[in-house]
Amino acid sequence: MSVTRRLLLISNSTEHGSGFLEYCSERVKAFFSKYGVSKVLFVPYALFDYDGYTRKARNAFQNMGLELESIHEKEDPVEAVKEAQGIFIGGGNTFRLLKTLYDNNVIEPITERVLQSGLPYMGSSAGTNVATVSICTTNDMPIVFPPSFKALGLVPFNINPHYIDPEPGSIHMGETREERIKQYHEERTTPVLGLKEGSMLEVEGDKAVLRGKTGAKLFIRGQEPQVLEIGTDISHLLKSE
Amino acid sequence: MSVTRRLLLISNSTEHGSGFLEYCSERVKAFFSKYGVSKVLFVPYALFDYDGYTRKARNAFQNMGLELESIHEKEDPVEAVKEAQGIFIGGGNTFRLLKTLYDNNVIEPITERVLQSGLPYMGSSAGTNVATVSICTTNDMPIVFPPSFKALGLVPFNINPHYIDPEPGSIHMGETREERIKQYHEERTTPVLGLKEGSMLEVEGDKAVLRGKTGAKLFIRGQEPQVLEIGTDISHLLKSE
């Protein structure tokens, strides 16, 4: 079965020294206009201050000529998802985000609309994490306990946003990002895409291409990590479905 | 009720460029000999390779003149805890560690022996995390799903091991350690002790003192973080019980 799927999964919403979504605004604008979306449903659950977060996101979207409504301003979150033209789940704390998606019963409605009726989905950071099979490769602190680590499953692999290689010469003894992903692969076989800041994954149906300006590192259990340049087609990763 | 409690909670087992527990071996030796412990029960659950981890730990303990037995080599983990003279829970992945402690039904037996009969407890990194109220301030990836984030509760606050201040001039946009702890305090009021690498907390009954060579940062909700020097008495943090 071919899957209708329109995703823009961004590593980070903000680049050092510029405004929210500023560095990737052309890509975001192109993504939503391609599918005729003029009004986007925003999910601010990853941050504590929903109102403040919504103001910031609304302002960024207005600058792109797009309208933005927040799910927390709607009476019924499930209905809001059902009626959305497009959805954007913002970054923050991944555990808080996933728990709130469960608490508000929107996990299934979002998955269903994205995979069955092609609702355009954009995520950044934590919003990219929850788009994958699970939040098992988040960098965040587990500040709240979600009922499961299982996430939306819009793609059949994991993403590690804000991926970063070890700093040469560092003497800090905490595990490097690569070591943490290796620990995950001691437990699971799911591939992990380490999306560097400045990169994003664009998915349309069965086609997935790396966009942005920095690239990614792909971790397959039992193999050496592969460095992926911008423009790389990684559609084969969608085939484990 | 006064609590019998003998703890050595270390931020990191290994210092850059030296062997496992080498930098703090004098402190470890002094801790166990003070209480007449000659044989320590090791818990290797935080790493995948129990045998390899045990060899490494046994070697380090032998160099200190201490015997070490691993819980995974014993027939019954609960019995092993009941019979232990002293216990050491090593670092690795905190989620895997906590899940395995639950899976093997040793959470309650360890808590009981430490708090009620004064079993000397040493933890490093993940082993320090699980000694606190919860693993909500771990730095690790959630590679497996434990039944709860609630941990041993040997102290009534949280610890963040490997605590590190932001690097001056960094342009990485992932949250700093301080920002992550602030997010935790949006959800909970529990104090968080950020233990820098090279530091440890020594607790005897109702007295807690910072040891080692680097210090710590204390995060209390709604207050500016406090820098704590080595030797600081933080016994007041034990009083929230």
Tab-separated table of C-alpha atoms in Angstrom:
chain	number	residue	atom	x	y	z
A	1	MET	CA	0.000	0.000	0.000
A	2	SER	CA	1.364	3.376	-0.983
A	3	VAL	CA	1.321	5.942	1.792
A	4	THR	CA	0.122	9.522	1.336
A	5	ARG	CA	2.552	11.453	3.434
A	6	ARG	CA	3.743	15.037	3.351
A	7	LEU	CA	6.328	15.825	5.980
A	8	LEU	CA	8.883	18.503	6.729
A	9	LEU	CA	10.961	17.356	9.703
A	10	ILE	CA	13.344	20.049	10.861
A	11	SER	CA	16.254	19.514	13.259
A	12	ASN	CA	16.022	22.935	14.958
A	13	SER	CA	13.579	25.842	14.723
A	14	THR	CA	16.122	28.545	15.384
A	15	GLU	CA	19.598	29.205	14.103
A	16	HIS	CA	22.071	30.997	16.361
A	17	GLY	CA	21.620	34.757	15.954
A	18	SER	CA	18.383	34.733	13.944
A	19	GLY	CA	14.658	34.581	14.725
A	20	PHE	CA	12.275	31.638	15.122
A	21	LEU	CA	12.130	29.644	11.826
A	22	GLU	CA	13.880	32.539	10.065
A	23	TYR	CA	16.733	30.532	8.559
A	24	CYS	CA	14.347	28.038	6.937
A	25	SER	CA	11.358	30.288	6.197
A	26	GLU	CA	11.604	29.847	2.409
A	27	ARG	CA	11.480	26.063	2.784
A	28	VAL	CA	8.549	26.221	5.225
A	29	LYS	CA	6.608	28.601	2.967
A	30	ALA	CA	7.246	26.412	-0.082
A	31	PHE	CA	6.196	23.282	1.819
A	32	PHE	CA	2.809	24.602	2.885
A	33	SER	CA	2.008	26.453	-0.352
A	34	LYS	CA	2.833	23.372	-2.427
A	35	TYR	CA	-0.173	21.704	-0.771
A	36	GLY	CA	-2.409	24.775	-0.811
A	37	VAL	CA	-2.305	25.299	2.959
A	38	SER	CA	-3.032	28.860	4.092
A	39	LYS	CA	-3.829	28.161	7.769
A	40	VAL	CA	-1.689	25.936	9.987
A	41	LEU	CA	-2.683	24.258	13.253
A	42	PHE	CA	0.096	24.808	15.804
A	43	VAL	CA	0.820	22.410	18.682
A	44	PRO	CA	2.708	24.239	21.491
A	45	TYR	CA	2.637	21.323	23.984
A	46	ALA	CA	6.442	20.991	24.234
A	47	LEU	CA	6.806	24.291	26.084
A	48	PHE	CA	5.218	25.370	29.361
A	49	ASP	CA	3.981	28.762	28.164
A	50	TYR	CA	1.508	27.902	25.385
A	51	ASP	CA	0.394	31.523	24.893
A	52	GLY	CA	3.902	32.938	24.607
A	53	TYR	CA	4.990	30.137	22.286
A	54	THR	CA	1.934	30.649	20.085
A	55	ARG	CA	2.624	34.382	19.785
A	56	LYS	CA	6.167	33.648	18.636
A	57	ALA	CA	5.071	31.006	16.124
A	58	ARG	CA	2.154	33.105	14.846
A	59	ASN	CA	4.464	36.026	14.238
A	60	ALA	CA	6.902	33.848	12.260
A	61	PHE	CA	4.082	32.356	10.182
A	62	GLN	CA	2.528	35.756	9.511
A	63	ASN	CA	5.874	36.877	8.128
A	64	MET	CA	5.584	33.979	5.684
A	65	GLY	CA	2.027	34.999	4.745
A	66	LEU	CA	0.492	32.042	6.612
A	67	GLU	CA	-2.225	32.032	9.248
A	68	LEU	CA	-1.622	30.072	12.470
A	69	GLU	CA	-4.097	28.793	15.046
A	70	SER	CA	-3.030	27.003	18.204
A	71	ILE	CA	-4.625	23.743	19.285
A	72	HIS	CA	-4.771	24.987	22.896
A	73	GLU	CA	-7.071	27.836	21.859
A	74	LYS	CA	-9.578	25.412	20.320
A	75	GLU	CA	-12.367	23.857	22.325
A	76	ASP	CA	-11.769	20.284	21.189
A	77	PRO	CA	-8.227	19.261	20.218
A	78	VAL	CA	-9.412	16.150	18.363
A	79	GLU	CA	-11.832	18.195	16.269
A	80	ALA	CA	-9.087	20.752	15.627
A	81	VAL	CA	-6.887	18.000	14.174
A	82	LYS	CA	-9.740	16.653	12.059
A	83	GLU	CA	-10.375	20.095	10.552
A	84	ALA	CA	-6.741	21.169	10.081
A	85	GLN	CA	-5.332	22.042	6.639
A	86	GLY	CA	-1.776	21.624	7.887
A	87	ILE	CA	-0.084	21.012	11.241
A	88	PHE	CA	3.106	22.241	12.893
A	89	ILE	CA	4.392	20.681	16.117
A	90	GLY	CA	7.066	22.883	17.688
A	91	GLY	CA	10.116	21.981	19.767
A	92	GLY	CA	10.751	22.078	23.496
A	93	ASN	CA	10.710	19.096	25.848
A	94	THR	CA	9.901	15.854	24.005
A	95	PHE	CA	8.564	14.012	27.086
A	96	ARG	CA	6.157	16.832	27.919
A	97	LEU	CA	5.090	17.018	24.279
A	98	LEU	CA	4.424	13.293	23.899
A	99	LYS	CA	2.611	13.041	27.253
A	100	THR	CA	0.332	15.952	26.334
A	101	LEU	CA	-0.423	14.436	22.914
A	102	TYR	CA	-1.505	11.268	24.752
A	103	ASP	CA	-3.407	13.192	27.450
A	104	ASN	CA	-5.383	15.023	24.763
A	105	ASN	CA	-6.037	11.857	22.723
A	106	VAL	CA	-4.617	13.325	19.531
A	107	ILE	CA	-1.990	10.663	18.736
A	108	GLU	CA	-4.301	8.534	16.599
A	109	PRO	CA	-6.156	11.417	14.929
A	110	ILE	CA	-2.877	13.022	13.813
A	111	THR	CA	-1.379	9.742	12.564
A	112	GLU	CA	-4.570	8.906	10.708
A	113	ARG	CA	-4.890	12.298	9.023
A	114	VAL	CA	-1.222	12.431	8.004
A	115	LEU	CA	-0.944	8.863	6.705
A	116	GLN	CA	-4.430	8.438	5.271
A	117	SER	CA	-5.478	11.847	4.049
A	118	GLY	CA	-2.116	13.502	3.447
A	119	LEU	CA	-2.347	16.283	6.054
A	120	PRO	CA	0.920	18.240	5.649
A	121	TYR	CA	2.952	17.835	8.850
A	122	MET	CA	5.838	20.002	9.901
A	123	GLY	CA	7.872	19.347	13.032
A	124	SER	CA	10.907	20.946	14.559
A	125	SER	CA	13.175	19.385	17.190
A	126	ALA	CA	10.775	17.662	19.664
A	127	GLY	CA	8.071	17.949	16.975
A	128	THR	CA	10.362	16.005	14.654
A	129	ASN	CA	11.100	13.422	17.339
A	130	VAL	CA	7.425	12.629	17.918
A	131	ALA	CA	6.866	12.213	14.161
A	132	THR	CA	9.016	9.070	14.203
A	133	VAL	CA	8.416	5.584	15.638
A	134	SER	CA	9.380	6.574	19.170
A	135	ILE	CA	11.046	9.250	21.269
A	136	CYS	CA	13.851	6.819	22.205
A	137	THR	CA	16.503	9.037	20.593
A	138	THR	CA	15.550	12.405	22.051
A	139	ASN	CA	18.204	14.515	23.804
A	140	ASP	CA	15.757	15.861	26.375
A	141	MET	CA	15.399	15.318	30.100
A	142	PRO	CA	12.551	13.014	31.135
A	143	ILE	CA	10.799	15.738	33.184
A	144	VAL	CA	7.406	14.001	33.010
A	145	PHE	CA	6.397	10.350	32.508
A	146	PRO	CA	4.456	9.652	29.302
A	147	PRO	CA	2.350	6.465	29.076
A	148	SER	CA	4.695	5.133	26.386
A	149	PHE	CA	7.716	6.182	24.305
A	150	LYS	CA	5.821	5.140	21.155
A	151	ALA	CA	5.191	8.198	18.994
A	152	LEU	CA	3.254	9.100	15.835
A	153	GLY	CA	5.107	6.676	13.565
A	154	LEU	CA	4.878	8.853	10.452
A	155	VAL	CA	8.237	7.394	9.382
A	156	PRO	CA	9.477	3.895	10.349
A	157	PHE	CA	12.801	5.010	11.827
A	158	ASN	CA	14.135	7.288	14.586
A	159	ILE	CA	15.531	10.783	14.271
A	160	ASN	CA	18.011	12.429	16.604
A	161	PRO	CA	17.535	16.193	16.166
A	162	HIS	CA	20.340	18.672	16.948
A	163	TYR	CA	22.766	15.884	16.032
A	164	ILE	CA	26.335	16.861	16.840
A	165	ASP	CA	29.675	15.096	16.465
A	166	PRO	CA	31.987	15.049	19.501
A	167	GLU	CA	34.040	18.199	19.957
A	168	PRO	CA	37.657	17.453	19.190
A	169	GLY	CA	39.700	17.670	22.371
A	170	SER	CA	36.732	17.547	24.765
A	171	ILE	CA	37.559	15.946	28.105
A	172	HIS	CA	33.955	15.779	29.306
A	173	MET	CA	33.172	12.154	30.154
A	174	GLY	CA	29.427	12.129	29.449
A	175	GLU	CA	28.598	9.855	26.501
A	176	THR	CA	28.882	11.424	23.046
A	177	ARG	CA	25.763	11.558	20.888
A	178	GLU	CA	27.148	8.696	18.806
A	179	GLU	CA	27.742	6.552	21.917
A	180	ARG	CA	24.175	7.183	23.070
A	181	ILE	CA	22.795	6.069	19.703
A	182	LYS	CA	25.005	2.966	19.868
A	183	GLN	CA	23.447	2.164	23.258
A	184	TYR	CA	20.028	2.417	21.612
A	185	HIS	CA	21.190	-0.077	18.986
A	186	GLU	CA	22.137	-2.513	21.746
A	187	GLU	CA	18.393	-2.619	22.429
A	188	ARG	CA	16.734	-2.075	19.027
A	189	THR	CA	17.410	-2.461	15.315
A	190	THR	CA	15.553	0.693	14.186
A	191	PRO	CA	17.765	2.993	12.047
A	192	VAL	CA	18.538	6.421	13.514
A	193	LEU	CA	18.972	9.536	11.407
A	194	GLY	CA	21.131	12.104	13.201
A	195	LEU	CA	19.877	15.421	11.746
A	196	LYS	CA	22.458	18.154	12.202
A	197	GLU	CA	21.255	21.637	13.092
A	198	GLY	CA	20.353	23.429	9.869
A	199	SER	CA	19.058	20.244	8.224
A	200	MET	CA	15.638	18.818	7.587
A	201	LEU	CA	14.008	15.821	6.009
A	202	GLU	CA	11.338	16.309	3.358
A	203	VAL	CA	9.055	13.356	2.755
A	204	GLU	CA	6.438	13.056	0.042
A	205	GLY	CA	4.722	9.700	-0.180
A	206	ASP	CA	7.522	7.151	-0.529
A	207	LYS	CA	10.253	9.655	-1.277
A	208	ALA	CA	12.503	11.167	1.407
A	209	VAL	CA	15.219	13.729	0.681
A	210	LEU	CA	17.634	15.540	2.969
A	211	ARG	CA	17.301	19.356	2.740
A	212	GLY	CA	18.889	22.377	4.401
A	213	LYS	CA	22.562	23.136	4.597
A	214	THR	CA	24.498	20.872	6.945
A	215	GLY	CA	23.637	17.219	6.425
A	216	ALA	CA	23.085	14.186	8.598
A	217	LYS	CA	24.641	11.010	9.927
A	218	LEU	CA	22.837	7.712	9.486
A	219	PHE	CA	23.196	4.988	12.109
A	220	ILE	CA	22.341	1.427	11.111
A	221	ARG	CA	22.872	-1.233	13.752
A	222	GLY	CA	26.089	-3.174	13.198
A	223	GLN	CA	27.411	-0.793	10.513
A	224	GLU	CA	29.751	2.177	10.505
A	225	PRO	CA	27.762	5.462	10.618
A	226	GLN	CA	27.289	7.056	7.171
A	227	VAL	CA	27.744	10.770	6.555
A	228	LEU	CA	24.885	12.037	4.357
A	229	GLU	CA	25.182	15.191	2.284
A	230	ILE	CA	22.328	17.591	1.615
A	231	GLY	CA	20.211	16.345	-1.302
A	232	THR	CA	20.723	12.661	-0.452
A	233	ASP	CA	17.698	10.508	-1.239
A	234	ILE	CA	16.986	8.233	1.720
A	235	SER	CA	13.674	6.830	0.498
A	236	HIS	CA	14.942	3.291	1.206
A	237	LEU	CA	14.534	4.054	4.928
A	238	LEU	CA	10.778	4.367	4.401
A	239	LYS	CA	10.582	0.781	3.161
A	240	SER	CA	10.818	-0.989	6.519
A	241	GLU	CA	7.044	-0.484	6.788
B	1	MET	CA	12.674	9.519	62.519
B	2	SER	CA	16.406	9.580	62.002
B	3	VAL	CA	17.537	7.743	58.901
B	4	THR	CA	20.504	5.366	58.826
B	5	ARG	CA	22.070	6.136	55.506
B	6	ARG	CA	25.580	5.758	54.168
B	7	LEU	CA	25.979	6.980	50.632
B	8	LEU	CA	28.749	7.933	48.251
B	9	LEU	CA	27.175	9.426	45.122
B	10	ILE	CA	29.752	10.101	42.442
B	11	SER	CA	29.189	12.222	39.328
B	12	ASN	CA	31.422	10.172	37.011
B	13	SER	CA	33.373	6.920	37.397
B	14	THR	CA	36.196	7.868	35.090
B	15	GLU	CA	38.262	10.974	34.668
B	16	HIS	CA	39.664	11.808	31.248
B	17	GLY	CA	42.982	9.996	30.778
B	18	SER	CA	42.802	7.710	33.839
B	19	GLY	CA	41.312	4.303	34.656
B	20	PHE	CA	37.900	3.304	36.027
B	21	LEU	CA	37.427	4.882	39.498
B	22	GLU	CA	41.132	5.697	39.591
B	23	TYR	CA	40.797	9.419	40.337
B	24	CYS	CA	38.578	8.781	43.359
B	25	SER	CA	39.970	5.450	44.589
B	26	GLU	CA	41.147	6.858	47.940
B	27	ARG	CA	37.671	8.187	48.668
B	28	VAL	CA	36.010	4.900	47.634
B	29	LYS	CA	38.398	2.842	49.736
B	30	ALA	CA	37.893	5.104	52.759
B	31	PHE	CA	34.107	4.947	52.335
B	32	PHE	CA	33.872	1.166	52.377
B	33	SER	CA	36.536	0.583	55.050
B	34	LYS	CA	34.886	3.107	57.378
B	35	TYR	CA	31.921	0.731	57.547
B	36	GLY	CA	33.994	-2.460	57.644
B	37	VAL	CA	32.982	-3.591	54.155
B	38	SER	CA	35.445	-5.990	52.493
B	39	LYS	CA	33.164	-7.389	49.759
B	40	VAL	CA	30.958	-5.203	47.563
B	41	LEU	CA	27.918	-6.262	45.523
B	42	PHE	CA	28.184	-4.737	42.037
B	43	VAL	CA	25.164	-3.897	39.872
B	44	PRO	CA	26.202	-3.729	36.169
B	45	TYR	CA	22.657	-3.292	34.776
B	46	ALA	CA	23.356	0.116	33.156
B	47	LEU	CA	25.612	-1.401	30.496
B	48	PHE	CA	24.803	-4.098	27.949
B	49	ASP	CA	27.889	-6.243	28.576
B	50	TYR	CA	27.537	-7.323	32.232
B	51	ASP	CA	30.570	-9.629	32.140
B	52	GLY	CA	32.921	-7.062	30.640
B	53	TYR	CA	31.684	-4.356	32.994
B	54	THR	CA	32.137	-6.644	35.998
B	55	ARG	CA	35.711	-7.484	34.989
B	56	LYS	CA	36.522	-3.774	34.807
B	57	ALA	CA	34.907	-2.986	38.154
B	58	ARG	CA	36.403	-6.061	39.862
B	59	ASN	CA	39.859	-5.044	38.699
B	60	ALA	CA	39.437	-1.513	40.067
B	61	PHE	CA	38.143	-2.820	43.406
B	62	GLN	CA	40.933	-5.392	43.689
B	63	ASN	CA	43.418	-2.549	43.285
B	64	MET	CA	41.752	-0.956	46.331
B	65	GLY	CA	41.989	-4.220	48.273
B	66	LEU	CA	38.250	-4.869	48.035
B	67	GLU	CA	36.426	-7.945	46.790
B	68	LEU	CA	33.627	-7.479	44.253
B	69	GLU	CA	30.779	-9.817	43.302
B	70	SER	CA	28.277	-9.005	40.576
B	71	ILE	CA	24.546	-9.356	41.117
B	72	HIS	CA	24.177	-10.952	37.668
B	73	GLU	CA	26.406	-13.854	38.714
B	74	LYS	CA	24.197	-14.662	41.707
B	75	GLU	CA	21.267	-17.010	41.460
B	76	ASP	CA	18.748	-14.731	43.172
B	77	PRO	CA	19.233	-10.950	42.898
B	78	VAL	CA	16.905	-10.236	45.833
B	79	GLU	CA	18.832	-12.630	48.092
B	80	ALA	CA	22.087	-11.082	46.890
B	81	VAL	CA	20.883	-7.651	48.031
B	82	LYS	CA	19.735	-9.045	51.389
B	83	GLU	CA	23.142	-10.593	52.030
B	84	ALA	CA	25.301	-7.713	50.742
B	85	GLN	CA	27.824	-5.912	52.970
B	86	GLY	CA	27.990	-2.964	50.604
B	87	ILE	CA	26.614	-2.142	47.141
B	88	PHE	CA	27.942	-0.293	44.095
B	89	ILE	CA	25.682	0.611	41.179
B	90	GLY	CA	27.749	1.622	38.163
B	91	GLY	CA	27.008	4.107	35.387
B	92	GLY	CA	25.816	3.632	31.810
B	93	ASN	CA	22.278	4.177	30.567
B	94	THR	CA	19.933	5.275	33.356
B	95	PHE	CA	16.740	4.049	31.665
B	96	ARG	CA	18.167	0.581	31.119
B	97	LEU	CA	19.468	0.529	34.693
B	98	LEU	CA	16.175	1.553	36.291
B	99	LYS	CA	14.123	-0.817	34.121
B	100	THR	CA	16.375	-3.739	35.040
B	101	LEU	CA	16.174	-2.884	38.747
B	102	TYR	CA	12.376	-3.037	38.407
B	103	ASP	CA	12.457	-6.193	36.258
B	104	ASN	CA	14.543	-7.959	38.915
B	105	ASN	CA	12.396	-6.719	41.811
B	106	VAL	CA	15.337	-5.204	43.679
B	107	ILE	CA	14.084	-1.620	44.056
B	108	GLU	CA	12.395	-2.203	47.411
B	109	PRO	CA	15.045	-4.540	48.848
B	110	ILE	CA	17.815	-2.025	48.092
B	111	THR	CA	15.871	0.942	49.488
B	112	GLU	CA	14.967	-1.012	52.601
B	113	ARG	CA	18.500	-2.223	53.312
B	114	VAL	CA	20.060	1.207	52.721
B	115	LEU	CA	17.527	3.245	54.699
B	116	GLN	CA	16.727	0.764	57.447
B	117	SER	CA	19.881	-1.220	58.044
B	118	GLY	CA	22.528	1.212	56.788
B	119	LEU	CA	23.864	-0.821	53.854
B	120	PRO	CA	26.671	1.359	52.412
B	121	TYR	CA	25.640	2.440	48.887
B	122	MET	CA	27.945	3.810	46.253
B	123	GLY	CA	26.715	5.014	42.877
B	124	SER	CA	28.390	6.616	39.915
B	125	SER	CA	26.635	8.530	37.134
B	126	ALA	CA	23.465	6.469	36.351
B	127	GLY	CA	23.990	4.705	39.704
B	128	THR	CA	23.874	8.123	41.366
B	129	ASN	CA	20.770	9.094	39.405
B	130	VAL	CA	18.799	6.048	40.540
B	131	ALA	CA	19.744	6.740	44.186
B	132	THR	CA	17.590	9.891	44.136
B	133	VAL	CA	13.824	10.388	44.041
B	134	SER	CA	13.566	9.886	40.290
B	135	ILE	CA	15.556	9.693	37.074
B	136	CYS	CA	13.869	12.880	35.803
B	137	THR	CA	17.196	14.738	35.582
B	138	THR	CA	19.295	12.145	33.776
B	139	ASN	CA	21.218	13.138	30.630
B	140	ASP	CA	20.691	9.769	28.976
B	141	MET	CA	18.663	8.683	25.989
B	142	PRO	CA	15.419	6.860	26.793
B	143	ILE	CA	16.490	3.689	24.967
B	144	VAL	CA	14.068	1.458	26.903
B	145	PHE	CA	10.785	2.191	28.726
B	146	PRO	CA	10.875	1.629	32.495
B	147	PRO	CA	7.572	1.137	34.378
B	148	SER	CA	8.135	4.452	36.179
B	149	PHE	CA	10.734	7.229	36.534
B	150	LYS	CA	10.534	6.812	40.339
B	151	ALA	CA	13.863	5.608	41.661
B	152	LEU	CA	15.332	4.383	44.973
B	153	GLY	CA	14.636	7.599	46.893
B	154	LEU	CA	17.702	7.350	49.121
B	155	VAL	CA	17.808	11.166	49.134
B	156	PRO	CA	14.731	13.407	48.735
B	157	PHE	CA	16.066	15.478	45.835
B	158	ASN	CA	17.357	14.983	42.280
B	159	ILE	CA	20.935	14.866	41.072
B	160	ASN	CA	22.163	15.745	37.609
B	161	PRO	CA	25.500	13.911	37.172
B	162	HIS	CA	28.150	15.147	34.714
B	163	TYR	CA	26.776	18.645	35.302
B	164	ILE	CA	28.337	21.149	32.925
B	165	ASP	CA	27.899	24.882	32.413
B	166	PRO	CA	27.322	26.119	28.851
B	167	GLU	CA	30.489	26.494	26.787
B	168	PRO	CA	31.189	30.169	26.242
B	169	GLY	CA	30.718	31.012	22.581
B	170	SER	CA	28.810	27.833	21.678
B	171	ILE	CA	26.339	28.315	18.835
B	172	HIS	CA	24.683	24.904	19.249
B	173	MET	CA	20.951	25.464	19.773
B	174	GLY	CA	20.156	22.390	21.882
B	175	GLU	CA	19.071	23.385	25.411
B	176	THR	CA	21.886	23.924	27.924
B	177	ARG	CA	21.944	21.725	31.013
B	178	GLU	CA	20.660	24.659	33.060
B	179	GLU	CA	17.744	25.228	30.664
B	180	ARG	CA	16.810	21.538	30.886
B	181	ILE	CA	16.762	21.679	34.687
B	182	LYS	CA	14.622	24.828	34.502
B	183	GLN	CA	12.143	22.886	32.341
B	184	TYR	CA	12.026	20.233	35.067
B	185	HIS	CA	11.204	22.961	37.579
B	186	GLU	CA	8.269	24.043	35.441
B	187	GLU	CA	6.829	20.626	36.338
B	188	ARG	CA	8.168	19.863	39.843
B	189	THR	CA	9.494	21.608	42.954
B	190	THR	CA	12.162	18.998	43.820
B	191	PRO	CA	15.636	20.576	44.230
B	192	VAL	CA	18.276	19.473	41.711
B	193	LEU	CA	21.957	19.149	42.573
B	194	GLY	CA	24.118	19.511	39.446
B	195	LEU	CA	27.228	17.467	40.338
B	196	LYS	CA	30.176	18.486	38.180
B	197	GLU	CA	32.533	15.786	36.947
B	198	GLY	CA	35.107	15.119	39.661
B	199	SER	CA	32.585	15.730	42.458
B	200	MET	CA	30.627	13.477	44.753
B	201	LEU	CA	28.159	13.692	47.574
B	202	GLU	CA	28.864	11.878	50.823
B	203	VAL	CA	25.870	11.237	53.054
B	204	GLU	CA	25.917	9.785	56.538
B	205	GLY	CA	22.589	9.731	58.328
B	206	ASP	CA	21.291	13.291	58.205
B	207	LYS	CA	24.552	14.875	57.123
B	208	ALA	CA	25.470	15.503	53.473
B	209	VAL	CA	28.759	17.033	52.351
B	210	LEU	CA	30.149	17.791	48.903
B	211	ARG	CA	33.474	16.014	48.202
B	212	GLY	CA	35.919	15.745	45.318
B	213	LYS	CA	37.564	18.608	43.491
B	214	THR	CA	35.210	20.574	41.263
B	215	GLY	CA	31.965	21.441	43.061
B	216	ALA	CA	28.311	21.606	42.173
B	217	LYS	CA	25.446	23.888	41.244
B	218	LEU	CA	22.230	23.774	43.218
B	219	PHE	CA	18.918	24.506	41.500
B	220	ILE	CA	15.952	25.454	43.654
B	221	ARG	CA	12.734	26.302	41.840
B	222	GLY	CA	12.192	30.042	41.570
B	223	GLN	CA	15.701	30.945	42.796
B	224	GLU	CA	18.959	31.783	41.077
B	225	PRO	CA	21.214	28.684	40.881
B	226	GLN	CA	23.839	28.558	43.672
B	227	VAL	CA	27.442	27.604	43.038
B	228	LEU	CA	28.606	25.181	45.764
B	229	GLU	CA	32.269	24.719	46.623
B	230	ILE	CA	33.811	21.430	47.704
B	231	GLY	CA	33.259	20.856	51.418
B	232	THR	CA	29.850	22.567	51.459
B	233	ASP	CA	27.406	21.016	53.930
B	234	ILE	CA	24.057	20.526	52.199
B	235	SER	CA	22.373	18.535	54.966
B	236	HIS	CA	19.362	20.883	54.785
B	237	LEU	CA	18.442	19.230	51.481
B	238	LEU	CA	17.848	15.950	53.335
B	239	LYS	CA	15.142	17.558	55.444
B	240	SER	CA	12.351	17.591	52.893
B	241	GLU	CA	11.620	14.009	54.000
